[in-house]
Amino acid sequence: MEKSLRRKLTLSHVFVAVVCALLISIVANIFLEKQFKNYVINVRERKSEDIVYSISHQYSMDDKWNYYRVESIGIDALENGLIINVHDMNGKVIWDANIYNNGKCEDIIAHMSQNMMKRYSDWKGKYIENKYDIEYDSKKVGSVTIGYYGPFYYNDNDMIFLNTLNKIFGIVGIVSMFMALILGILMAGRMSKPISRVIETSENISNGNYNERISEKSDIIEINRLISTINNLAQRLQEHEAMQKRLTADVSHELRTPLTTLQSHIEAILDGIWEPTQERMKSCHEEILRINRLVKDLEKLSIYENENLTLNKSNFDISDVIKNIVLNFESEYINKNIIMKIECDENQMIFGDKDKISQVCVNLISNALKYTVTGGKVEISVKGELDYIELSIKDNGIGIAKEDLPYIFERFYRADKSRNRLTGGAGIGLTITKTIVEAHKGKIFVNSKLGEGTQFSVFLPKNI
Ligand code: ADP
C-alpha cells in the first residue's frame, strides 16, 4: 500500500521508539528481577543470622534467659515476615511466635503467598523452616527455628519498589513514543516540504516551464543534491530550447541570402530580363554550393553540439598529429606564399579523442591560412608542461576587431560578414573547436589585433 513520506517517517519513528522502550523494559526487568531476588534472599539470610546472634546474647549462665528481650526480637522478626520459636536444651519453649499470636503468623504467610502469586502467575511457594543452634561459651544451650515463606518472598515495600519500576518504564515508553511522534512529524515535514517542491517544479518543467527553479535549501545532503540536479536539468532544458530557437533563426538567416540571390537570378532569366549566360549560371551555381556547404556545416554542428559529445579516447602524440595536418595544408600555404613555422616538443602524449583533437587543429590552422594574406606568416607550436599541453597557432593576418572578439566562438558569428561570405565560412568552425576543447576539459583563448594578426592558444590536460 502506498503511503506518504510524512506518514511513513512518523510511523517508523513511533515504531522504533515503542520497540526500544519495550526492549529496554523487558531486558531491564529480567536482569533487575534476578538481582533483586538474590538481594531479597541475602537480606533474609542476614536477618536470620542477626536473629540467631541476638538471641544467643539473651542467655546468661545457669539457664537464665532474658525472656523480655527474646520476645521483643521475636516480635520484630514477625514484623519482617519471619516466624521464630526458641527452645532451651531441654526442649522447653522460651518464646514461640505461634503461641504469641498464631493468627498473625498465618496472616503473614497468607499475605506473602498473595504477594508472590500477584507477581508470578505460576508461583509455587511453601512455608520453610530452618533450625539454628544457640551457643554460650562454645556450648549448645538451645535452638531457634526460623520459618518463612519460601523459596523467597517480597514484602509490601519490595512489591512497591518493583511496581514503581514498571510504572517508570511505562511512563518512559509513553513519553518516548510521544517524542518520537513529534520528532517524526517535524522530520517528515522538513523532508517532505522540499521534496513536494521538487515534485511540483519537475511537473512544471515537464509541462515546458523551463524557467522554474527551486530556491528551497535543506540540511539534508541528498535533498540538496536532488534540488540542484533538478535546477541544472531545468537550466539545461532552457539552454537547449534557446539554442534550438537560435539555430532555427540562424539557419533561416543564413539560407535567406543565397536563396534570395538564386531566386532573383532565376526569375530574371525566366522573365527574359537576363540572358542565361555562363557567367550568370556560374553565379547561381556558386550560391547552390554555398547552401550545400551550409547544410554540411549544420550536419557537423549537430554532431558536435547537440549530441552529448562522446570521446573515443586513446593515447597519441599531438606533435605528430600537427605535423601531419600541416603536411596536408602544404599546397595551400605554398600557393599563398605563406611562411609556415612549426616548433613542436617531441613526444607530447595526450589521452583524448584523436579525431576530434585533429579537427581542432585543422580548424585553427585553416583559419590562420584563410585569414592571412599572401606573403604572411603562420607559427605553430606545441609545448609540454607537467600535466597539460599548450598548443599555439599564431598568424600575422587580418586580425579580429576588439568588438568582435567576445563573439567569435558563437555559432554563425563572422567578424566581417561580407568578406567571410566570399571566403566561404559559415562561422561555426570555432564553435565546434571550443566544444571539443571543453569536452577534453581544456581551455581555448584568443589574442588578436585588427590588421596585425591573431593567436589562438589551446590548453589541453594530458589526462582527462
Ligand atoms: P568561419 O567558417 O567563418 O571561419 P569560424 O567559426 O572558424 O568560422 O570563425 C569565426 C570568425 O572568426 C571568422 O568568420 C573570422 O571572422 C574570425 N576568425 C577566426 N579565425 C581567425 C583568424 N585566424 N584571423 C582572423 N579572423 C579569424
PDB file of N, CA and C and ligand atoms in Angstrom, residues 297 363-364 367-372 395 397-400 408-410 412-416 419-420 423-433 448 453-456, ligand 1:
ATOM      1  N   ASP A 297      27.886  22.023 -42.908  1.00  0.00           N
ATOM      2  CA  ASP A 297      28.304  22.610 -41.627  1.00  0.00           C
ATOM      3  C   ASP A 297      27.279  22.337 -40.538  1.00  0.00           C
ATOM      4  N   ASN A 363      40.787  23.138 -37.881  1.00  0.00           N
ATOM      5  CA  ASN A 363      40.003  24.390 -37.879  1.00  0.00           C
ATOM      6  C   ASN A 363      40.906  25.596 -37.652  1.00  0.00           C
ATOM      7  N   LEU A 364      41.799  25.492 -36.639  1.00  0.00           N
ATOM      8  CA  LEU A 364      42.621  26.656 -36.286  1.00  0.00           C
ATOM      9  C   LEU A 364      43.663  26.951 -37.370  1.00  0.00           C
ATOM     10  N   ASN A 367      41.894  28.354 -40.478  1.00  0.00           N
ATOM     11  CA  ASN A 367      41.527  29.756 -40.259  1.00  0.00           C
ATOM     12  C   ASN A 367      42.754  30.661 -40.403  1.00  0.00           C
ATOM     13  N   ALA A 368      43.874  30.220 -39.813  1.00  0.00           N
ATOM     14  CA  ALA A 368      45.092  31.029 -39.867  1.00  0.00           C
ATOM     15  C   ALA A 368      45.512  31.260 -41.318  1.00  0.00           C
ATOM     16  N   LEU A 369      45.416  30.193 -42.111  1.00  0.00           N
ATOM     17  CA  LEU A 369      45.809  30.328 -43.521  1.00  0.00           C
ATOM     18  C   LEU A 369      44.793  31.163 -44.304  1.00  0.00           C
ATOM     19  N   LYS A 370      43.492  30.963 -43.921  1.00  0.00           N
ATOM     20  CA  LYS A 370      42.410  31.664 -44.623  1.00  0.00           C
ATOM     21  C   LYS A 370      42.488  33.178 -44.395  1.00  0.00           C
ATOM     22  N   TYR A 371      42.790  33.547 -43.149  1.00  0.00           N
ATOM     23  CA  TYR A 371      42.744  34.979 -42.818  1.00  0.00           C
ATOM     24  C   TYR A 371      44.135  35.642 -42.832  1.00  0.00           C
ATOM     25  N   THR A 372      45.100  34.979 -43.488  1.00  0.00           N
ATOM     26  CA  THR A 372      46.432  35.595 -43.619  1.00  0.00           C
ATOM     27  C   THR A 372      46.669  35.890 -45.107  1.00  0.00           C
ATOM     28  N   ASP A 395      49.172  33.875 -36.333  1.00  0.00           N
ATOM     29  CA  ASP A 395      49.367  34.363 -37.702  1.00  0.00           C
ATOM     30  C   ASP A 395      49.531  35.875 -37.686  1.00  0.00           C
ATOM     31  N   GLY A 397      47.914  37.750 -39.895  1.00  0.00           N
ATOM     32  CA  GLY A 397      46.895  38.041 -40.897  1.00  0.00           C
ATOM     33  C   GLY A 397      46.076  39.292 -40.589  1.00  0.00           C
ATOM     34  N   ILE A 398      44.817  39.253 -41.002  1.00  0.00           N
ATOM     35  CA  ILE A 398      43.969  40.452 -40.921  1.00  0.00           C
ATOM     36  C   ILE A 398      43.560  40.819 -39.494  1.00  0.00           C
ATOM     37  N   GLY A 399      43.598  39.845 -38.570  1.00  0.00           N
ATOM     38  CA  GLY A 399      43.241  40.122 -37.166  1.00  0.00           C
ATOM     39  C   GLY A 399      41.747  40.262 -36.963  1.00  0.00           C
ATOM     40  N   ILE A 400      41.342  40.377 -35.731  1.00  0.00           N
ATOM     41  CA  ILE A 400      39.906  40.470 -35.411  1.00  0.00           C
ATOM     42  C   ILE A 400      39.691  41.754 -34.600  1.00  0.00           C
ATOM     43  N   ILE A 408      33.408  35.543 -31.286  1.00  0.00           N
ATOM     44  CA  ILE A 408      33.857  34.678 -32.394  1.00  0.00           C
ATOM     45  C   ILE A 408      33.621  33.182 -32.150  1.00  0.00           C
ATOM     46  N   PHE A 409      33.418  32.774 -30.873  1.00  0.00           N
ATOM     47  CA  PHE A 409      33.165  31.349 -30.627  1.00  0.00           C
ATOM     48  C   PHE A 409      31.681  31.015 -30.741  1.00  0.00           C
ATOM     49  N   GLU A 410      30.848  32.051 -30.960  1.00  0.00           N
ATOM     50  CA  GLU A 410      29.408  31.805 -31.085  1.00  0.00           C
ATOM     51  C   GLU A 410      29.078  31.282 -32.467  1.00  0.00           C
ATOM     52  N   PHE A 412      27.667  30.776 -36.030  1.00  0.00           N
ATOM     53  CA  PHE A 412      27.381  31.634 -37.193  1.00  0.00           C
ATOM     54  C   PHE A 412      27.915  33.056 -37.053  1.00  0.00           C
ATOM     55  N   TYR A 413      28.812  33.266 -36.045  1.00  0.00           N
ATOM     56  CA  TYR A 413      29.360  34.621 -35.929  1.00  0.00           C
ATOM     57  C   TYR A 413      30.546  34.778 -36.857  1.00  0.00           C
ATOM     58  N   ARG A 414      30.470  35.777 -37.689  1.00  0.00           N
ATOM     59  CA  ARG A 414      31.598  36.064 -38.581  1.00  0.00           C
ATOM     60  C   ARG A 414      31.957  37.519 -38.398  1.00  0.00           C
ATOM     61  N   ALA A 415      33.255  37.729 -38.175  1.00  0.00           N
ATOM     62  CA  ALA A 415      33.690  39.091 -37.850  1.00  0.00           C
ATOM     63  C   ALA A 415      33.311  40.073 -38.972  1.00  0.00           C
ATOM     64  N   ASP A 416      33.557  39.682 -40.181  1.00  0.00           N
ATOM     65  CA  ASP A 416      33.200  40.570 -41.292  1.00  0.00           C
ATOM     66  C   ASP A 416      32.357  39.756 -42.264  1.00  0.00           C
ATOM     67  N   ARG A 419      32.955  39.893 -46.152  1.00  0.00           N
ATOM     68  CA  ARG A 419      34.228  39.316 -46.583  1.00  0.00           C
ATOM     69  C   ARG A 419      34.204  37.791 -46.407  1.00  0.00           C
ATOM     70  N   ASN A 420      33.603  37.347 -45.258  1.00  0.00           N
ATOM     71  CA  ASN A 420      33.617  35.931 -44.987  1.00  0.00           C
ATOM     72  C   ASN A 420      32.703  35.121 -45.890  1.00  0.00           C
ATOM     73  N   THR A 423      34.958  34.114 -48.429  1.00  0.00           N
ATOM     74  CA  THR A 423      35.905  33.059 -48.056  1.00  0.00           C
ATOM     75  C   THR A 423      35.171  31.749 -47.803  1.00  0.00           C
ATOM     76  N   GLY A 424      33.852  31.811 -47.685  1.00  0.00           N
ATOM     77  CA  GLY A 424      33.068  30.580 -47.605  1.00  0.00           C
ATOM     78  C   GLY A 424      32.737  30.071 -46.235  1.00  0.00           C
ATOM     79  N   GLY A 425      33.240  30.698 -45.191  1.00  0.00           N
ATOM     80  CA  GLY A 425      32.977  30.185 -43.826  1.00  0.00           C
ATOM     81  C   GLY A 425      31.581  30.543 -43.362  1.00  0.00           C
ATOM     82  N   ALA A 426      30.957  29.615 -42.645  1.00  0.00           N
ATOM     83  CA  ALA A 426      29.612  29.886 -42.118  1.00  0.00           C
ATOM     84  C   ALA A 426      29.671  30.360 -40.674  1.00  0.00           C
ATOM     85  N   GLY A 427      30.867  30.369 -40.094  1.00  0.00           N
ATOM     86  CA  GLY A 427      31.031  30.846 -38.720  1.00  0.00           C
ATOM     87  C   GLY A 427      30.722  29.806 -37.674  1.00  0.00           C
ATOM     88  N   ILE A 428      31.012  28.510 -37.980  1.00  0.00           N
ATOM     89  CA  ILE A 428      30.777  27.502 -36.941  1.00  0.00           C
ATOM     90  C   ILE A 428      32.052  26.745 -36.553  1.00  0.00           C
ATOM     91  N   GLY A 429      33.131  26.986 -37.327  1.00  0.00           N
ATOM     92  CA  GLY A 429      34.400  26.280 -37.071  1.00  0.00           C
ATOM     93  C   GLY A 429      34.871  26.469 -35.642  1.00  0.00           C
ATOM     94  N   LEU A 430      34.848  27.715 -35.145  1.00  0.00           N
ATOM     95  CA  LEU A 430      35.345  27.993 -33.790  1.00  0.00           C
ATOM     96  C   LEU A 430      34.381  27.465 -32.725  1.00  0.00           C
ATOM     97  N   THR A 431      33.085  27.431 -33.045  1.00  0.00           N
ATOM     98  CA  THR A 431      32.108  26.876 -32.095  1.00  0.00           C
ATOM     99  C   THR A 431      32.431  25.410 -31.846  1.00  0.00           C
ATOM    100  N   ILE A 432      32.659  24.702 -32.955  1.00  0.00           N
ATOM    101  CA  ILE A 432      32.993  23.263 -32.847  1.00  0.00           C
ATOM    102  C   ILE A 432      34.312  23.092 -32.100  1.00  0.00           C
ATOM    103  N   THR A 433      35.297  23.936 -32.446  1.00  0.00           N
ATOM    104  CA  THR A 433      36.617  23.859 -31.815  1.00  0.00           C
ATOM    105  C   THR A 433      36.483  23.989 -30.292  1.00  0.00           C
ATOM    106  N   SER A 448      44.098  38.913 -30.327  1.00  0.00           N
ATOM    107  CA  SER A 448      44.137  39.397 -31.710  1.00  0.00           C
ATOM    108  C   SER A 448      44.109  40.924 -31.786  1.00  0.00           C
ATOM    109  N   GLY A 453      47.297  40.639 -36.583  1.00  0.00           N
ATOM    110  CA  GLY A 453      47.363  39.177 -36.517  1.00  0.00           C
ATOM    111  C   GLY A 453      46.608  38.602 -35.333  1.00  0.00           C
ATOM    112  N   THR A 454      46.556  37.272 -35.326  1.00  0.00           N
ATOM    113  CA  THR A 454      45.752  36.571 -34.305  1.00  0.00           C
ATOM    114  C   THR A 454      46.549  35.397 -33.735  1.00  0.00           C
ATOM    115  N   GLN A 455      46.341  35.152 -32.429  1.00  0.00           N
ATOM    116  CA  GLN A 455      46.959  33.963 -31.838  1.00  0.00           C
ATOM    117  C   GLN A 455      45.898  33.204 -31.049  1.00  0.00           C
ATOM    118  N   PHE A 456      45.719  31.922 -31.393  1.00  0.00           N
ATOM    119  CA  PHE A 456      44.834  31.050 -30.601  1.00  0.00           C
ATOM    120  C   PHE A 456      45.705  30.161 -29.724  1.00  0.00           C
TER     121      PHE A 456
HETATM  122  P1  ADP B   1      34.461  30.631 -40.418  1.00  0.00           P
HETATM  123  O1  ADP B   1      33.958  29.383 -41.023  1.00  0.00           O
HETATM  124  O2  ADP B   1      33.698  31.849 -40.815  1.00  0.00           O
HETATM  125  O3  ADP B   1      35.938  30.784 -40.496  1.00  0.00           O
HETATM  126  P2  ADP B   1      34.924  30.258 -37.613  1.00  0.00           P
HETATM  127  O4  ADP B   1      33.976  29.888 -36.547  1.00  0.00           O
HETATM  128  O5  ADP B   1      36.074  29.373 -37.858  1.00  0.00           O
HETATM  129  O6  ADP B   1      34.058  30.467 -38.877  1.00  0.00           O
HETATM  130  O7  ADP B   1      35.449  31.699 -37.269  1.00  0.00           O
HETATM  131  C1  ADP B   1      34.554  32.686 -36.850  1.00  0.00           C
HETATM  132  C2  ADP B   1      35.067  34.055 -37.269  1.00  0.00           C
HETATM  133  O8  ADP B   1      36.221  34.388 -36.520  1.00  0.00           O
HETATM  134  C3  ADP B   1      35.522  34.111 -38.696  1.00  0.00           C
HETATM  135  O9  ADP B   1      34.438  34.372 -39.548  1.00  0.00           O
HETATM  136  C4  ADP B   1      36.544  35.213 -38.663  1.00  0.00           C
HETATM  137  O10 ADP B   1      35.891  36.469 -38.777  1.00  0.00           O
HETATM  138  C5  ADP B   1      37.141  35.121 -37.276  1.00  0.00           C
HETATM  139  N1  ADP B   1      38.443  34.432 -37.311  1.00  0.00           N
HETATM  140  C6  ADP B   1      38.688  33.162 -36.959  1.00  0.00           C
HETATM  141  N2  ADP B   1      39.998  32.858 -37.045  1.00  0.00           N
HETATM  142  C7  ADP B   1      40.595  33.979 -37.457  1.00  0.00           C
HETATM  143  C8  ADP B   1      41.969  34.328 -37.719  1.00  0.00           C
HETATM  144  N3  ADP B   1      42.988  33.457 -37.598  1.00  0.00           N
HETATM  145  N4  ADP B   1      42.211  35.586 -38.121  1.00  0.00           N
HETATM  146  C9  ADP B   1      41.242  36.483 -38.259  1.00  0.00           C
HETATM  147  N5  ADP B   1      39.922  36.233 -38.018  1.00  0.00           N
HETATM  148  C10 ADP B   1      39.625  34.992 -37.633  1.00  0.00           C
END
